[in-house]
mmCIF file of C-alpha atoms in Angstrom:
data_model
loop_
_atom_site.group_PDB
_atom_site.id
_atom_site.type_symbol
_atom_site.label_atom_id
_atom_site.label_comp_id
_atom_site.label_asym_id
_atom_site.label_seq_id
_atom_site.Cartn_x
_atom_site.Cartn_y
_atom_site.Cartn_z
ATOM 1 C CA MET Q 1 -0.261 -0.017 -0.158
ATOM 2 C CA LYS Q 2 1.934 3.025 -1.311
ATOM 3 C CA GLU Q 3 0.383 5.873 0.931
ATOM 4 C CA LEU Q 4 1.435 3.539 3.935
ATOM 5 C CA GLU Q 5 5.220 2.966 2.769
ATOM 6 C CA ASP Q 6 5.310 6.955 2.100
ATOM 7 C CA ARG Q 7 4.244 7.818 4.815
ATOM 8 C CA ILE Q 8 6.807 4.955 6.694
ATOM 9 C CA ARG Q 9 9.411 6.193 5.119
ATOM 10 C CA ARG Q 10 7.962 9.965 6.067
ATOM 11 C CA ASP Q 11 7.559 9.474 9.137
ATOM 12 C CA GLY Q 12 9.087 6.188 11.168
ATOM 13 C CA ARG Q 13 12.017 6.049 13.051
ATOM 14 C CA VAL Q 14 14.564 3.027 12.461
ATOM 15 C CA LEU Q 15 15.148 2.868 15.347
ATOM 16 C CA ALA Q 16 19.009 0.190 16.891
ATOM 17 C CA GLY Q 17 18.023 -3.554 17.000
ATOM 18 C CA GLY Q 18 14.977 -3.651 14.653
ATOM 19 C CA ILE Q 19 12.576 -1.584 16.375
ATOM 20 C CA LEU Q 20 10.422 0.973 13.744
ATOM 21 C CA LYS Q 21 8.763 3.537 15.088
ATOM 22 C CA VAL Q 22 5.642 4.298 13.975
ATOM 23 C CA ASP Q 23 3.638 6.282 16.781
ATOM 24 C CA ASP Q 24 3.169 9.700 15.073
ATOM 25 C CA PHE Q 25 1.195 8.066 12.947
ATOM 26 C CA LEU Q 26 -0.069 4.868 13.028
ATOM 27 C CA ASN Q 27 0.588 3.566 17.170
ATOM 28 C CA VAL Q 28 0.002 6.398 19.468
ATOM 29 C CA ARG Q 29 -1.278 9.218 17.326
ATOM 30 C CA ILE Q 30 -3.320 7.588 14.388
ATOM 31 C CA ASP Q 31 -4.476 9.590 10.890
ATOM 32 C CA PRO Q 32 -7.627 8.370 10.729
ATOM 33 C CA VAL Q 33 -7.678 9.382 7.605
ATOM 34 C CA LEU Q 34 -4.813 6.332 6.584
ATOM 35 C CA MET Q 35 -6.710 4.479 9.437
ATOM 36 C CA ASP Q 36 -9.593 4.228 7.573
ATOM 37 C CA HIS Q 37 -7.864 3.491 3.978
ATOM 38 C CA ILE Q 38 -6.276 0.673 5.725
ATOM 39 C CA GLY Q 39 -9.370 -0.827 6.646
ATOM 40 C CA LYS Q 40 -10.909 -0.488 3.477
ATOM 41 C CA GLU Q 41 -8.024 -2.390 2.109
ATOM 42 C CA PHE Q 42 -7.398 -4.735 4.091
ATOM 43 C CA ALA Q 43 -11.435 -5.685 3.252
ATOM 44 C CA ARG Q 44 -10.405 -5.836 -0.105
ATOM 45 C CA LEU Q 45 -8.102 -7.689 -0.044
ATOM 46 C CA PHE Q 46 -9.871 -10.298 2.241
ATOM 47 C CA GLU Q 47 -13.200 -10.395 0.405
ATOM 48 C CA LYS Q 48 -12.986 -13.302 -1.297
ATOM 49 C CA ASP Q 49 -11.798 -15.243 2.255
ATOM 50 C CA LYS Q 50 -15.980 -15.180 3.714
ATOM 51 C CA VAL Q 51 -14.923 -13.890 7.412
ATOM 52 C CA THR Q 52 -17.286 -12.799 9.760
ATOM 53 C CA MET Q 53 -14.974 -11.545 12.339
ATOM 54 C CA VAL Q 54 -11.928 -9.490 12.976
ATOM 55 C CA LEU Q 55 -10.283 -10.800 15.738
ATOM 56 C CA THR Q 56 -7.350 -8.413 17.977
ATOM 57 C CA ILE Q 57 -5.172 -7.594 20.596
ATOM 58 C CA GLU Q 58 -5.661 -4.008 22.938
ATOM 59 C CA ALA Q 59 -4.015 -1.314 22.395
ATOM 60 C CA SER Q 60 -2.316 -0.895 19.073
ATOM 61 C CA GLY Q 61 -3.865 -3.103 16.820
ATOM 62 C CA ILE Q 62 -7.740 -1.831 17.844
ATOM 63 C CA ALA Q 63 -8.141 0.845 15.255
ATOM 64 C CA PRO Q 64 -6.271 -1.028 11.712
ATOM 65 C CA ALA Q 65 -9.246 -3.768 13.475
ATOM 66 C CA TYR Q 66 -12.151 -1.707 13.825
ATOM 67 C CA SER Q 67 -11.507 -0.199 9.931
ATOM 68 C CA THR Q 68 -11.549 -3.520 9.234
ATOM 69 C CA ALA Q 69 -14.480 -4.553 10.443
ATOM 70 C CA LEU Q 70 -16.344 -1.552 9.383
ATOM 71 C CA ALA Q 71 -15.347 -2.266 5.607
ATOM 72 C CA LEU Q 72 -15.985 -6.054 6.017
ATOM 73 C CA ASP Q 73 -19.101 -4.959 8.111
ATOM 74 C CA VAL Q 74 -18.681 -7.888 10.662
ATOM 75 C CA PRO Q 75 -18.552 -7.860 14.646
ATOM 76 C CA LEU Q 76 -14.708 -7.636 15.764
ATOM 77 C CA VAL Q 77 -13.560 -8.856 19.078
ATOM 78 C CA PHE Q 78 -10.492 -7.818 21.193
ATOM 79 C CA ALA Q 79 -8.518 -9.676 22.909
ATOM 80 C CA LYS Q 80 -7.379 -8.786 26.564
ATOM 81 C CA LYS Q 81 -3.847 -8.961 28.020
ATOM 82 C CA ALA Q 82 -3.144 -10.851 31.923
ATOM 83 C CA ARG Q 83 0.060 -10.641 33.192
ATOM 84 C CA SER Q 84 -1.621 -13.624 35.369
ATOM 85 C CA ALA Q 85 -2.611 -16.614 34.205
ATOM 86 C CA ASN Q 86 -5.309 -17.176 37.067
ATOM 87 C CA LEU Q 87 -7.525 -18.599 35.123
ATOM 88 C CA GLY Q 88 -9.214 -21.860 34.479
ATOM 89 C CA GLN Q 89 -13.109 -19.858 34.353
ATOM 90 C CA GLY Q 90 -13.449 -21.880 31.384
ATOM 91 C CA ASP Q 91 -15.491 -19.663 30.055
ATOM 92 C CA VAL Q 92 -13.048 -17.362 28.384
ATOM 93 C CA TYR Q 93 -10.226 -18.937 25.857
ATOM 94 C CA SER Q 94 -6.108 -17.169 26.165
ATOM 95 C CA ALA Q 95 -2.902 -18.366 25.224
ATOM 96 C CA ARG Q 96 0.839 -17.088 26.132
ATOM 97 C CA VAL Q 97 2.634 -14.408 24.350
ATOM 98 C CA ARG Q 98 5.664 -13.330 24.609
ATOM 99 C CA SER Q 99 5.577 -9.615 23.796
ATOM 100 C CA PHE Q 100 9.190 -8.316 21.213
ATOM 101 C CA THR Q 101 8.711 -5.523 23.359
ATOM 102 C CA TYR Q 102 8.809 -6.615 26.435
ATOM 103 C CA GLY Q 103 10.570 -9.572 26.307
ATOM 104 C CA ARG Q 104 8.322 -11.474 29.015
ATOM 105 C CA ASP Q 105 5.656 -13.927 28.791
ATOM 106 C CA TYR Q 106 2.075 -12.434 28.667
ATOM 107 C CA ASP Q 107 -1.276 -14.693 28.426
ATOM 108 C CA ILE Q 108 -4.389 -13.893 25.785
ATOM 109 C CA LEU Q 109 -7.618 -13.509 26.997
ATOM 110 C CA VAL Q 110 -10.776 -14.068 24.834
ATOM 111 C CA PRO Q 111 -14.139 -14.904 27.001
ATOM 112 C CA SER Q 112 -15.749 -17.078 24.368
ATOM 113 C CA ARG Q 113 -19.097 -16.228 23.633
ATOM 114 C CA PHE Q 114 -16.814 -13.947 21.435
ATOM 115 C CA ILE Q 115 -16.360 -16.883 18.673
ATOM 116 C CA THR Q 116 -17.756 -19.847 18.114
ATOM 117 C CA SER Q 117 -17.146 -23.081 15.352
ATOM 118 C CA ALA Q 118 -18.867 -21.322 12.138
ATOM 119 C CA ASP Q 119 -16.803 -17.501 12.672
ATOM 120 C CA ARG Q 120 -14.373 -17.799 9.420
ATOM 121 C CA VAL Q 121 -12.158 -15.159 11.100
ATOM 122 C CA LEU Q 122 -9.595 -12.952 10.612
ATOM 123 C CA ILE Q 123 -7.457 -11.095 11.995
ATOM 124 C CA ILE Q 124 -5.362 -7.777 11.681
ATOM 125 C CA ASP Q 125 -2.170 -6.435 14.037
ATOM 126 C CA ASP Q 126 0.046 -3.306 13.334
ATOM 127 C CA PHE Q 127 3.143 -5.322 13.440
ATOM 128 C CA LEU Q 128 4.003 -8.382 12.722
ATOM 129 C CA ALA Q 129 7.825 -9.533 13.292
ATOM 130 C CA ASN Q 130 7.991 -12.778 15.382
ATOM 131 C CA GLY Q 131 4.907 -14.011 14.895
ATOM 132 C CA PHE Q 132 3.859 -14.178 18.422
ATOM 133 C CA ALA Q 133 0.732 -12.295 18.401
ATOM 134 C CA ALA Q 134 -1.032 -13.707 15.633
ATOM 135 C CA ARG Q 135 0.621 -17.537 16.205
ATOM 136 C CA GLY Q 136 -1.516 -15.844 19.877
ATOM 137 C CA LEU Q 137 -4.558 -15.675 18.319
ATOM 138 C CA ASN Q 138 -4.530 -18.071 15.738
ATOM 139 C CA GLU Q 139 -4.939 -21.107 18.572
ATOM 140 C CA ILE Q 140 -7.410 -19.359 20.087
ATOM 141 C CA ILE Q 141 -10.061 -19.562 17.237
ATOM 142 C CA HIS Q 142 -8.059 -23.129 16.917
ATOM 143 C CA GLU Q 143 -8.900 -24.049 20.918
ATOM 144 C CA ALA Q 144 -13.147 -22.233 19.554
ATOM 145 C CA GLY Q 145 -13.234 -24.573 16.648
ATOM 146 C CA ALA Q 146 -13.285 -21.714 14.310
ATOM 147 C CA GLU Q 147 -11.214 -21.028 11.301
ATOM 148 C CA THR Q 148 -8.905 -18.820 10.903
ATOM 149 C CA ALA Q 149 -9.638 -16.958 7.515
ATOM 150 C CA GLY Q 150 -6.657 -15.366 6.776
ATOM 151 C CA VAL Q 151 -4.106 -12.728 8.916
ATOM 152 C CA GLY Q 152 -4.256 -8.615 8.099
ATOM 153 C CA VAL Q 153 -1.174 -6.893 9.037
ATOM 154 C CA CYS Q 154 -0.367 -3.065 8.441
ATOM 155 C CA ILE Q 155 3.442 -3.809 8.300
ATOM 156 C CA ALA Q 156 5.918 -6.222 8.629
ATOM 157 C CA LYS Q 157 9.403 -7.234 9.453
ATOM 158 C CA CYS Q 158 10.027 -9.841 6.766
ATOM 159 C CA PHE Q 159 13.980 -10.081 8.940
ATOM 160 C CA GLN Q 160 11.814 -11.689 11.040
ATOM 161 C CA PRO Q 161 10.707 -15.546 10.961
ATOM 162 C CA GLY Q 162 7.277 -14.214 12.196
ATOM 163 C CA MET Q 163 6.001 -13.762 8.131
ATOM 164 C CA LYS Q 164 7.322 -17.125 7.238
ATOM 165 C CA LEU Q 165 5.640 -19.120 9.879
ATOM 166 C CA LEU Q 166 2.638 -17.945 9.824
ATOM 167 C CA GLU Q 167 2.811 -19.187 5.748
ATOM 168 C CA GLU Q 168 3.804 -22.417 6.447
ATOM 169 C CA GLU Q 169 0.713 -22.596 8.712
ATOM 170 C CA CYS Q 170 -1.247 -21.765 4.938
ATOM 171 C CA LEU Q 171 -2.708 -19.694 6.418
ATOM 172 C CA HIS Q 172 -3.097 -16.041 3.719
ATOM 173 C CA VAL Q 173 -1.575 -13.507 5.068
ATOM 174 C CA GLU Q 174 -0.944 -9.996 3.843
ATOM 175 C CA ALA Q 175 0.932 -7.250 4.847
ATOM 176 C CA LEU Q 176 0.418 -3.686 3.360
ATOM 177 C CA ALA Q 177 3.769 -2.509 3.489
ATOM 178 C CA ALA Q 178 6.326 -5.383 4.026
ATOM 179 C CA ILE Q 179 9.554 -4.415 5.207
ATOM 180 C CA GLU Q 180 13.072 -6.310 3.984
ATOM 181 C CA ALA Q 181 15.647 -4.704 5.613
ATOM 182 C CA MET Q 182 15.971 -1.348 7.592
ATOM 183 C CA ASP Q 183 18.564 0.943 8.913
ATOM 184 C CA GLU Q 184 19.263 3.789 9.496
ATOM 185 C CA ASN Q 185 20.169 4.927 6.130
ATOM 186 C CA GLY Q 186 16.723 3.967 4.925
ATOM 187 C CA ILE Q 187 14.194 0.810 4.381
ATOM 188 C CA VAL Q 188 13.714 -1.566 1.573
ATOM 189 C CA PHE Q 189 9.803 -2.952 1.325
ATOM 190 C CA ARG Q 190 9.223 -5.567 -0.695
ATOM 191 C CA GLU Q 191 7.087 -5.913 -3.764
ATOM 192 C CA MET Q 192 3.895 -6.822 -3.174
ATOM 193 C CA LYS Q 193 2.172 -9.864 -4.905
ATOM 194 C CA SER Q 194 -2.091 -8.996 -4.181
ATOM 195 C CA GLY Q 195 -1.103 -5.878 -5.990
ATOM 196 C CA GLU Q 196 -2.973 -2.681 -5.264
ATOM 197 C CA GLU Q 197 -6.104 -0.789 -6.104
ATOM 198 C CA LYS Q 198 -6.276 1.116 -8.599
ATOM 199 C CA MET Z 1 -28.827 8.275 21.764
ATOM 200 C CA LYS Z 2 -31.916 6.906 21.005
ATOM 201 C CA GLU Z 3 -29.675 3.756 18.810
ATOM 202 C CA LEU Z 4 -27.032 3.331 21.294
ATOM 203 C CA GLU Z 5 -29.657 3.208 24.729
ATOM 204 C CA ASP Z 6 -32.493 0.641 22.823
ATOM 205 C CA ARG Z 7 -29.325 -1.537 22.369
ATOM 206 C CA ILE Z 8 -27.636 -1.197 26.251
ATOM 207 C CA ARG Z 9 -31.374 -2.267 27.226
ATOM 208 C CA ARG Z 10 -31.060 -4.926 24.800
ATOM 209 C CA ASP Z 11 -27.896 -6.526 24.935
ATOM 210 C CA GLY Z 12 -26.312 -4.331 28.264
ATOM 211 C CA ARG Z 13 -26.326 -6.757 31.416
ATOM 212 C CA VAL Z 14 -26.698 -4.690 34.916
ATOM 213 C CA LEU Z 15 -24.643 -6.344 37.901
ATOM 214 C CA ALA Z 16 -24.689 -5.853 41.323
ATOM 215 C CA GLY Z 17 -22.234 -2.595 42.230
ATOM 216 C CA GLY Z 18 -23.590 -0.416 40.294
ATOM 217 C CA ILE Z 19 -21.633 -1.856 37.552
ATOM 218 C CA LEU Z 20 -23.485 -1.647 33.601
ATOM 219 C CA LYS Z 21 -21.993 -4.726 31.450
ATOM 220 C CA VAL Z 22 -21.306 -3.553 27.960
ATOM 221 C CA ASP Z 23 -19.428 -6.233 26.452
ATOM 222 C CA ASP Z 24 -20.957 -7.639 23.859
ATOM 223 C CA PHE Z 25 -20.854 -4.544 21.308
ATOM 224 C CA LEU Z 26 -19.018 -1.703 22.649
ATOM 225 C CA ASN Z 27 -16.344 -2.240 24.896
ATOM 226 C CA VAL Z 28 -14.914 -6.141 24.539
ATOM 227 C CA ARG Z 29 -16.932 -7.468 21.480
ATOM 228 C CA ILE Z 30 -17.477 -4.104 18.574
ATOM 229 C CA ASP Z 31 -21.140 -3.389 16.937
ATOM 230 C CA PRO Z 32 -18.504 -1.648 13.644
ATOM 231 C CA VAL Z 33 -22.429 0.463 12.389
ATOM 232 C CA LEU Z 34 -23.145 1.356 15.843
ATOM 233 C CA MET Z 35 -19.304 2.548 16.935
ATOM 234 C CA ASP Z 36 -19.255 4.873 13.284
ATOM 235 C CA HIS Z 37 -22.600 5.650 14.590
ATOM 236 C CA ILE Z 38 -21.574 6.936 17.717
ATOM 237 C CA GLY Z 39 -18.302 8.826 16.269
ATOM 238 C CA LYS Z 40 -20.883 10.540 13.557
ATOM 239 C CA GLU Z 41 -22.746 11.652 16.810
ATOM 240 C CA PHE Z 42 -19.815 12.777 18.650
ATOM 241 C CA ALA Z 43 -18.510 15.188 15.889
ATOM 242 C CA ARG Z 44 -22.442 16.460 14.726
ATOM 243 C CA LEU Z 45 -23.210 17.540 18.672
ATOM 244 C CA PHE Z 46 -18.638 18.425 19.282
ATOM 245 C CA GLU Z 47 -18.854 20.345 15.449
ATOM 246 C CA LYS Z 48 -18.544 23.734 17.076
ATOM 247 C CA ASP Z 49 -15.407 23.610 20.063
ATOM 248 C CA LYS Z 50 -12.400 23.915 16.989
ATOM 249 C CA VAL Z 51 -11.580 20.526 18.212
ATOM 250 C CA THR Z 52 -7.881 20.883 16.268
ATOM 251 C CA MET Z 53 -7.443 16.547 18.788
ATOM 252 C CA VAL Z 54 -9.450 13.617 19.350
ATOM 253 C CA LEU Z 55 -6.960 12.254 23.097
ATOM 254 C CA THR Z 56 -8.483 8.603 24.819
ATOM 255 C CA ILE Z 57 -6.990 6.219 27.746
ATOM 256 C CA GLU Z 58 -6.668 3.166 26.243
ATOM 257 C CA ALA Z 59 -8.303 0.440 25.741
ATOM 258 C CA SER Z 60 -11.633 0.975 25.450
ATOM 259 C CA GLY Z 61 -11.538 3.960 24.380
ATOM 260 C CA ILE Z 62 -9.400 3.668 21.729
ATOM 261 C CA ALA Z 63 -13.089 3.059 18.960
ATOM 262 C CA PRO Z 64 -15.024 5.667 19.563
ATOM 263 C CA ALA Z 65 -12.140 7.396 19.336
ATOM 264 C CA TYR Z 66 -11.155 7.269 16.716
ATOM 265 C CA SER Z 67 -14.141 6.911 14.653
ATOM 266 C CA THR Z 68 -15.385 10.201 16.153
ATOM 267 C CA ALA Z 69 -11.122 11.210 15.251
ATOM 268 C CA LEU Z 70 -12.409 10.036 11.869
ATOM 269 C CA ALA Z 71 -15.491 11.559 11.362
ATOM 270 C CA LEU Z 72 -14.082 15.251 12.148
ATOM 271 C CA ASP Z 73 -10.801 14.836 10.130
ATOM 272 C CA VAL Z 74 -8.898 15.402 13.280
ATOM 273 C CA PRO Z 75 -5.666 13.260 14.891
ATOM 274 C CA LEU Z 76 -6.078 10.573 17.769
ATOM 275 C CA VAL Z 77 -4.263 10.470 20.657
ATOM 276 C CA PHE Z 78 -4.449 7.715 23.204
ATOM 277 C CA ALA Z 79 -2.311 7.472 26.706
ATOM 278 C CA LYS Z 80 -1.667 4.855 27.551
ATOM 279 C CA LYS Z 81 -1.056 3.082 31.232
ATOM 280 C CA ALA Z 82 1.287 2.239 33.563
ATOM 281 C CA ARG Z 83 1.606 1.069 36.604
ATOM 282 C CA SER Z 84 5.080 1.941 37.669
ATOM 283 C CA ALA Z 85 5.452 5.875 38.032
ATOM 284 C CA ASN Z 86 8.975 5.238 37.608
ATOM 285 C CA LEU Z 87 8.950 8.111 34.659
ATOM 286 C CA GLY Z 88 10.807 11.559 34.767
ATOM 287 C CA GLN Z 89 12.158 12.382 31.417
ATOM 288 C CA GLY Z 90 10.139 14.372 30.594
ATOM 289 C CA ASP Z 91 9.110 13.685 27.152
ATOM 290 C CA VAL Z 92 5.679 12.589 28.447
ATOM 291 C CA TYR Z 93 3.065 13.767 30.294
ATOM 292 C CA SER Z 94 0.998 11.859 33.510
ATOM 293 C CA ALA Z 95 -1.452 11.899 35.434
ATOM 294 C CA ARG Z 96 -2.553 9.397 38.549
ATOM 295 C CA VAL Z 97 -5.697 8.038 37.386
ATOM 296 C CA ARG Z 98 -8.341 6.092 40.081
ATOM 297 C CA SER Z 99 -9.642 2.945 38.349
ATOM 298 C CA PHE Z 100 -13.042 2.036 39.280
ATOM 299 C CA THR Z 101 -12.671 -1.784 37.886
ATOM 300 C CA TYR Z 102 -9.850 -2.627 39.092
ATOM 301 C CA GLY Z 103 -10.444 -0.341 42.852
ATOM 302 C CA ARG Z 104 -6.278 0.865 42.029
ATOM 303 C CA ASP Z 105 -3.926 3.231 41.359
ATOM 304 C CA TYR Z 106 -2.685 3.615 37.546
ATOM 305 C CA ASP Z 107 -0.616 6.779 35.314
ATOM 306 C CA ILE Z 108 -1.552 7.394 32.404
ATOM 307 C CA LEU Z 109 1.727 8.844 29.894
ATOM 308 C CA VAL Z 110 1.088 10.501 27.110
ATOM 309 C CA PRO Z 111 4.361 11.412 24.366
ATOM 310 C CA SER Z 112 4.295 15.287 24.689
ATOM 311 C CA ARG Z 113 4.148 16.224 21.710
ATOM 312 C CA PHE Z 114 1.862 15.008 20.565
ATOM 313 C CA ILE Z 115 -0.113 18.220 22.366
ATOM 314 C CA THR Z 116 1.149 21.193 21.640
ATOM 315 C CA SER Z 117 -0.346 24.407 23.707
ATOM 316 C CA ALA Z 118 -2.640 25.268 20.740
ATOM 317 C CA ASP Z 119 -4.220 22.428 20.735
ATOM 318 C CA ARG Z 120 -8.391 22.113 20.540
ATOM 319 C CA VAL Z 121 -8.943 18.460 22.853
ATOM 320 C CA LEU Z 122 -11.918 16.446 22.833
ATOM 321 C CA ILE Z 123 -11.409 13.808 25.237
ATOM 322 C CA ILE Z 124 -13.320 10.648 24.228
ATOM 323 C CA ASP Z 125 -14.069 7.429 25.952
ATOM 324 C CA ASP Z 126 -16.469 4.575 26.265
ATOM 325 C CA PHE Z 127 -17.857 5.679 29.899
ATOM 326 C CA LEU Z 128 -18.076 8.321 32.297
ATOM 327 C CA ALA Z 129 -18.646 6.693 36.468
ATOM 328 C CA ASN Z 130 -15.944 9.031 39.027
ATOM 329 C CA GLY Z 131 -14.352 11.129 35.909
ATOM 330 C CA PHE Z 132 -11.783 9.395 37.475
ATOM 331 C CA ALA Z 133 -10.418 8.660 33.855
ATOM 332 C CA ALA Z 134 -11.760 12.060 32.252
ATOM 333 C CA ARG Z 135 -9.880 13.622 34.985
ATOM 334 C CA GLY Z 136 -6.863 12.853 34.278
ATOM 335 C CA LEU Z 137 -6.948 13.638 30.209
ATOM 336 C CA ASN Z 138 -7.976 17.412 31.229
ATOM 337 C CA GLU Z 139 -5.276 17.275 34.450
ATOM 338 C CA ILE Z 140 -2.870 15.850 30.752
ATOM 339 C CA ILE Z 141 -3.946 18.246 29.122
ATOM 340 C CA HIS Z 142 -3.814 21.684 30.674
ATOM 341 C CA GLU Z 143 0.034 20.055 31.473
ATOM 342 C CA ALA Z 144 0.578 20.734 28.401
ATOM 343 C CA GLY Z 145 -0.867 24.212 28.191
ATOM 344 C CA ALA Z 146 -3.662 22.957 25.125
ATOM 345 C CA GLU Z 147 -7.513 24.028 26.194
ATOM 346 C CA THR Z 148 -10.078 20.735 26.459
ATOM 347 C CA ALA Z 149 -12.550 21.443 24.290
ATOM 348 C CA GLY Z 150 -15.639 18.830 25.670
ATOM 349 C CA VAL Z 151 -15.745 15.535 26.981
ATOM 350 C CA GLY Z 152 -17.867 13.151 25.313
ATOM 351 C CA VAL Z 153 -18.460 9.826 26.619
ATOM 352 C CA CYS Z 154 -20.589 7.114 25.557
ATOM 353 C CA ILE Z 155 -22.668 5.343 28.706
ATOM 354 C CA ALA Z 156 -22.496 7.895 31.646
ATOM 355 C CA LYS Z 157 -23.222 6.286 34.481
ATOM 356 C CA CYS Z 158 -25.416 9.665 36.515
ATOM 357 C CA PHE Z 159 -25.779 8.006 39.668
ATOM 358 C CA GLN Z 160 -21.956 8.136 39.804
ATOM 359 C CA PRO Z 161 -20.433 11.567 40.961
ATOM 360 C CA GLY Z 162 -18.533 11.943 37.157
ATOM 361 C CA MET Z 163 -21.140 13.757 35.019
ATOM 362 C CA LYS Z 164 -20.565 16.516 37.813
ATOM 363 C CA LEU Z 165 -17.448 17.448 38.843
ATOM 364 C CA LEU Z 166 -16.621 17.558 35.073
ATOM 365 C CA GLU Z 167 -19.311 19.806 34.639
ATOM 366 C CA GLU Z 168 -18.969 21.844 38.080
ATOM 367 C CA GLU Z 169 -15.098 23.057 36.041
ATOM 368 C CA CYS Z 170 -17.346 23.915 33.286
ATOM 369 C CA LEU Z 171 -16.138 21.341 30.619
ATOM 370 C CA HIS Z 172 -19.004 20.894 27.809
ATOM 371 C CA VAL Z 173 -20.202 16.894 28.932
ATOM 372 C CA GLU Z 174 -21.976 15.355 26.518
ATOM 373 C CA ALA Z 175 -23.043 11.507 26.871
ATOM 374 C CA LEU Z 176 -24.626 9.187 24.285
ATOM 375 C CA ALA Z 177 -27.139 7.619 26.884
ATOM 376 C CA ALA Z 178 -26.676 9.140 30.209
ATOM 377 C CA ILE Z 179 -28.139 6.292 32.481
ATOM 378 C CA GLU Z 180 -29.997 8.112 35.962
ATOM 379 C CA ALA Z 181 -30.322 4.870 37.589
ATOM 380 C CA MET Z 182 -30.871 0.894 36.896
ATOM 381 C CA ASP Z 183 -31.141 -2.312 38.861
ATOM 382 C CA GLU Z 184 -31.679 -6.067 37.498
ATOM 383 C CA ASN Z 185 -35.871 -4.669 36.374
ATOM 384 C CA GLY Z 186 -34.190 -2.088 34.338
ATOM 385 C CA ILE Z 187 -32.726 0.689 33.193
ATOM 386 C CA VAL Z 188 -33.631 4.236 33.389
ATOM 387 C CA PHE Z 189 -31.835 6.835 30.823
ATOM 388 C CA ARG Z 190 -32.097 10.680 31.086
ATOM 389 C CA GLU Z 191 -33.018 12.882 28.305
ATOM 390 C CA MET Z 192 -30.120 14.339 26.074
ATOM 391 C CA LYS Z 193 -30.281 17.850 26.930
ATOM 392 C CA SER Z 194 -28.485 18.688 22.657
ATOM 393 C CA GLY Z 195 -31.259 16.506 21.176
ATOM 394 C CA GLU Z 196 -30.648 14.401 18.466
ATOM 395 C CA GLU Z 197 -30.264 13.907 14.799
ATOM 396 C CA LYS Z 198 -33.603 13.415 12.913
#
C-alpha cells in the first residue's frame, strides 16, 4: 500500500535492534484518514475469504481492526492482555504470547462466547515481527473450533521469522507494508503479491 | 442517542455494585456500524468546539475515539496505562488515575510532542462513572498548556459523581446514553439536552 509505505518513509523512525517506531501516525497518534484507507484495503484483500469476524489484541491493534471490521461489516473482538494466568474459569479462551517489545510472556484472553465454531476469523494487527501475537490469536481460534480466514498486518518485518512461520501454516497473510531490510539509511520494501487497488 | 440506548436495553447486563456490562457490542466485541454512528454523533455534538485532536485512554476508548476523530477529520492520540510511576523523562505528560473497575491507581502517559499549547482537545471515552479517567486526561491537557474542547462519553452513569464534577469545571460534557438509575428490573435514561439528529 503505497500510502502507508510513503508515510513510513516520511514519519517512521528506525532504531537500533530492528525497531521501527510509527507512533506518530499508526499506533499512539493515529491518522484517521490513513487508518480508514488501511481498513478498506484489508477488506479488499480478504473479500473472498468469507470473514465473519475480526480478531485483534489490545491496544494498538484496535484501530486497524475496527476500521477493517467496519469495511467488511462484521463484528470486531479484541483480546485482552493479562500478566497473570490464573484463569481456569472455562468461559475464556487463552494463549501464552511472548512480547517482542518487552521480552516477557503474557496471556491473551477472549471471552469464549464471542467465537463460535461457525466463525471464519480474520486476524488484524499493526505489526508482524516474530509472529507471537498472531500465532497466539490463531491458537485461540483453533481452541474455539473456528477457522482462521487470514492474517492482515499493517507492517511486516520480513527479516524476522513471523511472516514465514504463518505462511508455513498455510494461512493467507497480507502485509500492507512488508519491510525486507531497514537501517538508519533507509527502508527497503518488498513488492506486494496482491497488487494494489488502482 | 436512541440507537445506543436501545442496544444497552437489549444487550447490556446490569450487575451488582453499579456495574453495567456492554462487552457484547461496545468494549470487547464491537459492533462497527453502531461505533461508526457513535463517532458521527460525537462529531455533530462537538462540531462548534473547534476540536484539533481527540484524546482517549487505551483500550476500550480507542474505537469510539477513532470513529469520532475520523468524523471530525482530526488526529487521535491514546494515553497508555502504566502501573509504575518511574517516569521523570520529561518527554511524556502523565496523570494518576484511580480505576473504578480494579480499585487501584495507575498512571496514564502521553508523549509530550503529541499535544501542543495550540490544541483544542476533545476527550472521548466509553464510560463516565466517577470521572477519574476524564479528569486525568484533562490534567494532561492542562499540563501541555492546551485547552479541553469537551468531553464525550458513550455511557454516563449519572448516579456516580463524574458527570457533575466535570460540569463543575465548566466543561462541555456530552453523554450519548445517560443513565439515571439502573437495577435488575431495568435502566432509566436521562433525556439529553442536545437533542438528537433527525
